[in-house]
Each structure stands twice: as C-alpha cells, then as structure tokens.
Coordinates of C-alpha atoms and ligand atoms in Angstrom, one line a residue:
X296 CA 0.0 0.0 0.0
X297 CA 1.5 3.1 -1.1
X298 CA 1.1 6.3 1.0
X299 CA 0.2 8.4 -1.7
X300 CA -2.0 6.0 -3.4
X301 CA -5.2 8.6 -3.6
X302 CA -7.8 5.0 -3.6
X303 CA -6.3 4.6 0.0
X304 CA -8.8 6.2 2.5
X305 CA -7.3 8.3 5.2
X306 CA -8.2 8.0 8.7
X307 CA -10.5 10.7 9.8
X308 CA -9.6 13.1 7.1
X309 CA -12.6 14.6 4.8
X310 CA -11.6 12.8 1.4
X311 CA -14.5 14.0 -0.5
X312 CA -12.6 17.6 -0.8
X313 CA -9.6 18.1 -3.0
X314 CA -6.3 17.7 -0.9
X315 CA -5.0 20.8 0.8
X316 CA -1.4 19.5 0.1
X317 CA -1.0 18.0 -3.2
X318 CA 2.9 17.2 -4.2
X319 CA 3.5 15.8 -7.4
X320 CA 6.9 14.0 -8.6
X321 CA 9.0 16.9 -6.2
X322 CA 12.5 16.5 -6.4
X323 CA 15.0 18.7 -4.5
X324 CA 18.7 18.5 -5.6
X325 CA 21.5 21.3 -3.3
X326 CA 24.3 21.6 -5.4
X327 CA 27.4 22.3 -3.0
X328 CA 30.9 22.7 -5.0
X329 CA 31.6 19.6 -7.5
X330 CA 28.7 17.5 -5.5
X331 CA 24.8 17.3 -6.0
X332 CA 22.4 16.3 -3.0
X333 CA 19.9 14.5 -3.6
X334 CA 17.3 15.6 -0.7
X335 CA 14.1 14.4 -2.0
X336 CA 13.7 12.1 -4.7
X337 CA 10.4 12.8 -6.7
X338 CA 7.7 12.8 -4.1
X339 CA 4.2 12.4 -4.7
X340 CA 1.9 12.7 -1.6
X341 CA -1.8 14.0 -1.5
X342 CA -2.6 16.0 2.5
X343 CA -6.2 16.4 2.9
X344 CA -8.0 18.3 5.8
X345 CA -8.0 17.5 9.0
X346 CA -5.4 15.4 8.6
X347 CA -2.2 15.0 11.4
X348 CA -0.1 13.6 9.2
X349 CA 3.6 12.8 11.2
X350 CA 6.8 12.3 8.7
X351 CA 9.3 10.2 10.1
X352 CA 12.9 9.1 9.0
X353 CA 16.2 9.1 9.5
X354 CA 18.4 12.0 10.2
X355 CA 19.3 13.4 6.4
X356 CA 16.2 12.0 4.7
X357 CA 14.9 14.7 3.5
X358 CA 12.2 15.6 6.2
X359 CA 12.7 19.4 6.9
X360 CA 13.5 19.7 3.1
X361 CA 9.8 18.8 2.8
X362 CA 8.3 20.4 5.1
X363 CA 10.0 23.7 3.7
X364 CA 8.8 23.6 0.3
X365 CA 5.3 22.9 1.7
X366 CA 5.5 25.5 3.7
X367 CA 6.3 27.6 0.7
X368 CA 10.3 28.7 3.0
X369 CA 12.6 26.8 0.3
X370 CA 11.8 25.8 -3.6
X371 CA 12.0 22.3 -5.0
X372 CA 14.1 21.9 -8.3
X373 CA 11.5 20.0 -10.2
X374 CA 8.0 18.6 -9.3
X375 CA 4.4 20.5 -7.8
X376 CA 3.7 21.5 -4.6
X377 CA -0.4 23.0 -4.5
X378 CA -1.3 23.9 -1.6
X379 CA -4.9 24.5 -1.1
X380 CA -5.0 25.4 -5.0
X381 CA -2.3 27.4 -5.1
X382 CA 1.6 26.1 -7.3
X383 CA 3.5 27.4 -4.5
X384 CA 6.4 26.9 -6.8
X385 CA 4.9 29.8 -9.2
X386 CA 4.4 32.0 -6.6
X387 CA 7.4 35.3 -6.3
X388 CA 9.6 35.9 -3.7
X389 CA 7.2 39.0 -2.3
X390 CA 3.6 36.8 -3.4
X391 CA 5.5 33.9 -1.1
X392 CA 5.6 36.1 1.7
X393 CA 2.5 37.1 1.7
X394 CA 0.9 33.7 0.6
X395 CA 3.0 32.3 3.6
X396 CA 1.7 34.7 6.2
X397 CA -1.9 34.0 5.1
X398 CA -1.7 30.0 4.5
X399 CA 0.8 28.7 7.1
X400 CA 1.9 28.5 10.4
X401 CA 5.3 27.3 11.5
X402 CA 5.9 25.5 14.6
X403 CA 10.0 25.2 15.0
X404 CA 11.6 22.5 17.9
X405 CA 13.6 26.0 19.6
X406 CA 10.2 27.5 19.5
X407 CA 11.7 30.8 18.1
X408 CA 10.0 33.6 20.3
X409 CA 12.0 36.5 20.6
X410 CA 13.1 37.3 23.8
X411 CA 12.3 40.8 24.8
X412 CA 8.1 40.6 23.6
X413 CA 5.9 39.0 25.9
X414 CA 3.4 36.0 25.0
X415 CA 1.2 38.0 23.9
X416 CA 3.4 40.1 21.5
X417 CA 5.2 37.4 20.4
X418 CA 1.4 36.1 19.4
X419 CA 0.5 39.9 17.7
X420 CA 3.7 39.6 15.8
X421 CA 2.0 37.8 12.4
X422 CA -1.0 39.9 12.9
X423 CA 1.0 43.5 12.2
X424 CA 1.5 42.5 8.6
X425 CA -1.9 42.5 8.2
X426 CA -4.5 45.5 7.9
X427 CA -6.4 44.6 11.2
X428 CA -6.8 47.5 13.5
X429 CA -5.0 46.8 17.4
X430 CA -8.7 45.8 18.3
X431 CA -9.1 42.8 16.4
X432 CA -5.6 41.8 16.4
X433 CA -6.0 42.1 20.4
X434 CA -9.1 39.6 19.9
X435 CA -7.7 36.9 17.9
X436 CA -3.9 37.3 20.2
X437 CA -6.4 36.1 23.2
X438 CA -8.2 33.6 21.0
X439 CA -4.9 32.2 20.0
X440 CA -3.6 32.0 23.6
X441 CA -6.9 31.0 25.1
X442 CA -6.5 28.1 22.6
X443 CA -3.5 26.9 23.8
X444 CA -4.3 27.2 27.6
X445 CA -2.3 30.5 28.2
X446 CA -4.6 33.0 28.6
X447 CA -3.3 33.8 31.9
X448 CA 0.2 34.2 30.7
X449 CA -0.4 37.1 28.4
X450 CA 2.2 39.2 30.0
X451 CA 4.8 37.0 30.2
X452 CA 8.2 37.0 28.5
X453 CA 9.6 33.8 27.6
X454 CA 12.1 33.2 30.0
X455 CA 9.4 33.3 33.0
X456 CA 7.4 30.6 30.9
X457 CA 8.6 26.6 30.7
X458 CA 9.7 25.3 27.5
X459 CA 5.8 23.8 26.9
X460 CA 4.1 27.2 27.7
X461 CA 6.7 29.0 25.2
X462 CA 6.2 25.9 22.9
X463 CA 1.8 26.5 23.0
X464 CA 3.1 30.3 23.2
X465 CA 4.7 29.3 19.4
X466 CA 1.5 27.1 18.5
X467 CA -0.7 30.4 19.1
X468 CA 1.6 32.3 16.6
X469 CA 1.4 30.1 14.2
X470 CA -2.3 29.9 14.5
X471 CA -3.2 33.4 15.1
X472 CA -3.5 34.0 11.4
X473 CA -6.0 31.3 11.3
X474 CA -4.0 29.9 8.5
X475 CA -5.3 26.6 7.1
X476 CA -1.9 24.1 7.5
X477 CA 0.2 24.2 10.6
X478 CA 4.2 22.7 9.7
X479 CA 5.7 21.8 12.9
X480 CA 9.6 20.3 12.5
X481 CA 10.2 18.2 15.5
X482 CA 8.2 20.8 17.9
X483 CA 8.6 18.3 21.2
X484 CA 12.3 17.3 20.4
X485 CA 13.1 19.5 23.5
X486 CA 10.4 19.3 25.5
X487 CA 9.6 16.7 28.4
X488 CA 7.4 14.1 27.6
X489 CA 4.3 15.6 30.0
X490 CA 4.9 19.1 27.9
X491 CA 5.2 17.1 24.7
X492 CA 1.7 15.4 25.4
X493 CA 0.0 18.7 25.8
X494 CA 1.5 20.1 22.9
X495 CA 0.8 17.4 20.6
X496 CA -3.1 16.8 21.9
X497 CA -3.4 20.6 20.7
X498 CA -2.1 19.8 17.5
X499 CA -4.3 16.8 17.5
X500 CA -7.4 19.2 17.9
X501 CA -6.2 21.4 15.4
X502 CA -6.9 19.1 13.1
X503 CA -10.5 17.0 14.6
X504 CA -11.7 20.4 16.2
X505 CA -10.6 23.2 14.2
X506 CA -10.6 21.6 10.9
X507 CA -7.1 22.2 10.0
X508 CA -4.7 20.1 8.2
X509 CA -1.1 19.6 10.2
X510 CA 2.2 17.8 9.0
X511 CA 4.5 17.4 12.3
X512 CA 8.2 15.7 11.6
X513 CA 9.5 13.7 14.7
X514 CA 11.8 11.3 15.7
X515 CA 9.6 9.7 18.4
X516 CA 7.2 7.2 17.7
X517 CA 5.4 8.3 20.9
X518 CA 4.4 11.5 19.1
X519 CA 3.8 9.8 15.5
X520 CA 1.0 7.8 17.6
X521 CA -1.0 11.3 17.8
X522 CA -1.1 11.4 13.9
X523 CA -3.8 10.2 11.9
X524 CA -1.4 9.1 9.2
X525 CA 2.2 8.4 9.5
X526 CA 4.7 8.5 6.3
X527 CA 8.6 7.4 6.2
X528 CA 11.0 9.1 4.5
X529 CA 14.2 7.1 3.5
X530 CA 17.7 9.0 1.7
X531 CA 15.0 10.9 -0.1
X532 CA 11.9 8.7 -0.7
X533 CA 8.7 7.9 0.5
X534 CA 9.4 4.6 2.0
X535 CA 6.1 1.9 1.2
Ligands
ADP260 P1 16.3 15.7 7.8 O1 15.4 16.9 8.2 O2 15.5 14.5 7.5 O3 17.3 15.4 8.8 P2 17.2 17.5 5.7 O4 15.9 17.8 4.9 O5 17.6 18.6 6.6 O6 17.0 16.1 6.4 O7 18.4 17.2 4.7 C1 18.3 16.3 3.6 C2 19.6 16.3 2.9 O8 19.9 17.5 2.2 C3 20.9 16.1 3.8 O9 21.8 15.3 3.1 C4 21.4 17.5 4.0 O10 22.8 17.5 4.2 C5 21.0 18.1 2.7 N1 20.8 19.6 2.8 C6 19.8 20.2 3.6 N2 19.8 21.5 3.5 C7 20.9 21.8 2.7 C8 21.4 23.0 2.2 N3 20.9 24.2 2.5 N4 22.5 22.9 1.4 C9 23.1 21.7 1.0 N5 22.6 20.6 1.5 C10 21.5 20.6 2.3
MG261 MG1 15.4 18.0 9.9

C-alpha cells in the first residue's frame, strides 16, 4: 500500500474535498561545490484536511526539506507542490511572503519567540502584517492563547514561561493567522514528555476540532502515535 495512493482512504480526514497539500513528482537537488544532493527524490503525496499527518525518518532523509517547500520557505528543483489550489512553486519571492503569512503557520523545535516581547506580543507579531486595527488583532492574540491554555500568561516573556508554555506560546503564533496548514519540524524534540503530550493533543485538535490540516516531523514514535497518518522518508523517498 503506497502512501500516496489517492484510492487509500485516510483515517479521519474529509476525502471527498480536494487535498490541501498535493505534491506531485518533487525532487530537490542542493548543489554544493563539485557534489549534487539529492534531498528528495520525486515525491508524490496528497494532505487532505484534518489530517495529522507525522513524517518520520532518518536524520538526512529529506524531512525538513519537505516540510519547507510545503510550507512555501525553500523551492523544489522539479515537481508541484499545490497547496490549497495554489503552485506554490509559481508564486514570487514578495507573493510567497504574503501567501506564507496567510496559508501557514510554523511551529519550530527551539520555539523561536524573541526574547524581549511577551506571549502576547510574540502572538501579535503575524497579525502586524496584516490590515487589522490593534482591536481585532488584540481579539484573535487572546483567541490564539486562550486556545492553547495560556490565557493567563499574556504578560509574560519567555524566560518566566517553561519550554511547553513558550512551545503552545509558538502554536498560538502560528495559529493566530487562522492559516489553514500548521508545519511543525520536531516541535517536542526539547520538551519533556508531559509538555510534549500537551503540545501534541493541541495539534491533534487542530486538526479534529478546528478543521485544519497539520504535517509534524518527529523522531519519536510516541508523538507519531497522535497522527492520523504516518509517512517514512528514507535518503529521499517515500518509503512503502
Ligand atoms: P532531515 O530533516 O530529514 O534530517 P534535511 O531535509 O535537513 O534532512 O536534509 C536532507 C539532505 O539535504 C541532507 O543530506 C542534508 O545534508 C542536505 N541539505 C539540507 N539542506 C541543505 C542546504 N541548504 N545545502 C546543502 N545541502 C542541504
Ligand atoms: Mg530536519
């Protein structure tokens, strides 16, 4: 059974809509000096919504690689990526940036807050290249963090938080856009495994509750048991 056979139904994802992701034969090559990489190895691989899907692999597979040309950050040599309609391989530089801001939310494994905001700015931060007045960015910041289970933490900066509030503190950026797909690359590699179980039962119901469609790469096959579908990557493939 191939992963990205489209006749293979997918566990609680709505397959009577078109995909959200659909990758078609994506190949990424990095040229360094005399010697070509071969990251990924024409890919095909349909996302649909509400689907968790967890991509697994060794280290040097090719996982991040994907996960970056989904999420519209890096370009594939050759092949499609559509995401929710859109060849995010046709897009410019400055109609990426946008698109991204719009369409995605990034979840990284350091979380990536800066240091001197608080939660909540840190949350707003998404939200100020937008045209929403500080009113409604104020409502969907405390949305985003109410979420996530920090509405109490608003003030905050991240060093008074613990590495799973800053990590649902990241989740609430990433969401506070109300962006259809949330990329997460190994978001509980440094968290404890209590922390890592909230964080991943909120990506979990991102995907049954809210509707969206999340792709989450991790080495542990703890946290590949939240997905709803589980792919492998091996030296650039999708393994069978
Ligand atoms: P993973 O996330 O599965 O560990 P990556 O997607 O980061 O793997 O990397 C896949 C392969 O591509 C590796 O061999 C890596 O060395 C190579 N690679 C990744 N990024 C670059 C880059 N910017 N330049 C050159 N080679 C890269
Ligand atoms: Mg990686």
């Amino acid at each position: 059974m191939r992963p990205n056979d489209p006749s293979v139904p997918v566990n609680s994802a709505d397959s009577s809509e078109p995909p959200v992701v659909r990758i078609k034969e994506l190949s990424k090559i990095y040229q360094q000096g005399e010697i070509n990489v071969t990251a990924l190895n024409r890919i095909s691989l349909d996302i649909a919504r509400r689907e968790f899907l967890t991509l697994m692999g060794p280290s040097g597979s090719g996982k991040s690689t994907l996960l970056h040309i989904i999420a519209g950050v890096d370009r594939p040599t050759t092949g499609h990526c559509v995401v929710q309609g859109v060849e995010v391989t046709g897009l410019s530089e400055s109609q990426l940036a946008d698109w991204r801001n719009q369409n995605v939310g990034f979840v990284f494994q350091t979380f990536n807050l800066l240091p001197v905001l608080t939660a909540f700015e840190n949350v707003e931060l998404p939200l100020l290249l937008t045209r929403l007045t500080s009113k409604q960015r104020k409502k969907q910041v405390l949305t985003a963090l109410e979420l996530v289970g920090l509405a109490d933490r608003t003030s905050h900066l991240p060093r008074q938080l613990s590495g799973g509030q800053e990590q649902r503190v990241a989740i609430a950026r990433a969401l506070v856009t109300d962006p259809q797909l949330i990329v997460a690359d190994e978001p509980t590699g440094n968290l404890d495994s209590n922390s890592a179980h909230e964080v991943l039962d909120i990506l979990r119901s991102l995907c049954s509750d809210a509707g969206k469609t999340v792709i989450m790469v991790t080495h542990d096959p703890k946290a590949a048991a939240f997905g709803s579908r589980n792919v492998h990557l091996e030296k650039g493939e999708l393994a069978p």
